[in-house]
mmCIF file of C-alpha atoms in Angstrom:
data_model
loop_
_atom_site.group_PDB
_atom_site.id
_atom_site.type_symbol
_atom_site.label_atom_id
_atom_site.label_comp_id
_atom_site.label_asym_id
_atom_site.label_seq_id
_atom_site.Cartn_x
_atom_site.Cartn_y
_atom_site.Cartn_z
ATOM 1 C CA MET A 868 0.000 0.000 0.000
ATOM 2 C CA PRO A 869 1.420 3.391 -0.960
ATOM 3 C CA ASN A 870 2.240 6.086 1.553
ATOM 4 C CA ILE A 871 1.677 9.130 -0.624
ATOM 5 C CA LYS A 872 -1.856 10.499 -0.523
ATOM 6 C CA SER A 873 -2.215 10.872 -4.294
ATOM 7 C CA ALA A 874 -0.953 7.324 -4.846
ATOM 8 C CA VAL A 875 -3.521 5.997 -2.360
ATOM 9 C CA LYS A 876 -6.236 7.805 -4.294
ATOM 10 C CA ARG A 877 -4.945 6.372 -7.586
ATOM 11 C CA VAL A 878 -5.172 2.857 -6.154
ATOM 12 C CA LYS A 879 -8.770 3.444 -5.105
ATOM 13 C CA THR A 880 -9.857 4.961 -8.413
ATOM 14 C CA THR A 881 -8.052 2.280 -10.405
ATOM 15 C CA SER A 882 -9.806 -0.497 -8.525
ATOM 16 C CA THR A 883 -13.181 1.220 -8.974
ATOM 17 C CA ARG A 884 -12.615 1.654 -12.706
ATOM 18 C CA THR A 885 -11.375 -1.913 -13.062
ATOM 19 C CA LEU A 886 -14.593 -3.241 -11.540
ATOM 20 C CA ARG A 887 -16.724 -0.965 -13.716
ATOM 21 C CA ASN A 888 -14.851 -1.948 -16.876
ATOM 22 C CA ALA A 889 -15.083 -5.661 -16.022
ATOM 23 C CA ALA A 890 -18.840 -5.389 -15.531
ATOM 24 C CA ALA A 891 -19.305 -3.512 -18.804
ATOM 25 C CA LYS A 892 -17.157 -5.994 -20.737
ATOM 26 C CA SER A 893 -19.071 -8.900 -19.225
ATOM 27 C CA ALA A 894 -22.394 -7.333 -20.257
ATOM 28 C CA LEU A 895 -21.003 -6.825 -23.760
ATOM 29 C CA ARG A 896 -19.964 -10.472 -24.051
ATOM 30 C CA THR A 897 -23.354 -11.581 -22.724
ATOM 31 C CA SER A 898 -25.240 -9.578 -25.350
ATOM 32 C CA ILE A 899 -23.075 -11.047 -28.118
ATOM 33 C CA LYS A 900 -23.560 -14.594 -26.798
ATOM 34 C CA LYS A 901 -27.344 -14.094 -26.600
ATOM 35 C CA PHE A 902 -27.394 -13.014 -30.225
ATOM 36 C CA GLU A 903 -25.231 -15.931 -31.372
ATOM 37 C CA ALA A 904 -27.438 -18.396 -29.477
ATOM 38 C CA ALA A 905 -30.556 -16.917 -31.081
ATOM 39 C CA VAL A 906 -29.037 -17.189 -34.561
ATOM 40 C CA ALA A 907 -28.010 -20.786 -33.918
ATOM 41 C CA ALA A 908 -31.561 -21.632 -32.815
ATOM 42 C CA ASN A 909 -33.169 -19.698 -35.714
ATOM 43 C CA ASP A 910 -34.968 -17.516 -33.183
ATOM 44 C CA ALA A 911 -37.361 -14.852 -34.443
ATOM 45 C CA ASN A 912 -36.000 -12.075 -32.243
ATOM 46 C CA SER A 913 -32.424 -12.363 -33.494
ATOM 47 C CA ALA A 914 -32.780 -9.032 -35.333
ATOM 48 C CA THR A 915 -33.470 -7.184 -32.084
ATOM 49 C CA LEU A 916 -30.632 -9.015 -30.365
ATOM 50 C CA LEU A 917 -28.303 -7.978 -33.199
ATOM 51 C CA LYS A 918 -29.352 -4.375 -32.657
ATOM 52 C CA GLN A 919 -28.683 -4.678 -28.917
ATOM 53 C CA ALA A 920 -25.267 -6.271 -29.484
ATOM 54 C CA THR A 921 -24.331 -3.560 -31.976
ATOM 55 C CA ARG A 922 -25.396 -0.884 -29.540
ATOM 56 C CA ALA A 923 -23.393 -2.535 -26.751
ATOM 57 C CA LEU A 924 -20.311 -2.574 -28.982
ATOM 58 C CA ASP A 925 -20.756 1.114 -29.788
ATOM 59 C CA LYS A 926 -21.099 1.944 -26.097
ATOM 60 C CA ALA A 927 -17.953 -0.039 -25.322
ATOM 61 C CA VAL A 928 -16.062 2.070 -27.845
ATOM 62 C CA SER A 929 -17.356 5.314 -26.350
ATOM 63 C CA LYS A 930 -16.321 4.162 -22.871
ATOM 64 C CA GLY A 931 -12.858 3.181 -24.055
ATOM 65 C CA LEU A 932 -13.273 -0.556 -23.512
ATOM 66 C CA LEU A 933 -12.703 -1.464 -27.158
ATOM 67 C CA HIS A 934 -10.895 0.105 -30.081
ATOM 68 C CA LYS A 935 -13.256 1.383 -32.765
ATOM 69 C CA ASN A 936 -11.842 -0.956 -35.423
ATOM 70 C CA THR A 937 -12.270 -3.954 -33.120
ATOM 71 C CA ALA A 938 -15.907 -3.057 -32.554
ATOM 72 C CA SER A 939 -16.404 -2.485 -36.264
ATOM 73 C CA ARG A 940 -14.939 -5.894 -37.068
ATOM 74 C CA LYS A 941 -17.154 -7.595 -34.481
ATOM 75 C CA LYS A 942 -20.272 -5.807 -35.750
ATOM 76 C CA SER A 943 -19.425 -6.817 -39.295
ATOM 77 C CA ARG A 944 -19.017 -10.463 -38.333
ATOM 78 C CA LEU A 945 -22.266 -10.481 -36.337
ATOM 79 C CA THR A 946 -24.156 -8.906 -39.234
ATOM 80 C CA LYS A 947 -22.647 -11.410 -41.645
ATOM 81 C CA LYS A 948 -23.731 -14.256 -39.371
ATOM 82 C CA PHE A 949 -27.255 -12.815 -39.184
ATOM 83 C CA ASN A 950 -27.512 -12.410 -42.961
ATOM 84 C CA GLN A 951 -26.316 -15.959 -43.612
ATOM 85 C CA ALA A 952 -28.813 -17.367 -41.123
ATOM 86 C CA SER A 953 -31.740 -15.400 -42.532
ATOM 87 C CA ALA A 954 -30.923 -16.244 -46.155
#
């Protein structure tokens, strides 16, 4: 544990941010997995789940969890999967 007051504060804020980022990343992965499960089962609401997953990816970019190109690549692959399943 650090002795300097500013370093103590950095430890606290870092741990808080780490927990917040972990929760957001977990929610992102969950939304993607829900969509992929719906596509695999030919579920009717896969279009809405795709929209939710895309939105979650965009939010992750705005929060700094993912790079914009990473999110773009993931969105492209999810859309491709959706289009192949619906065709």
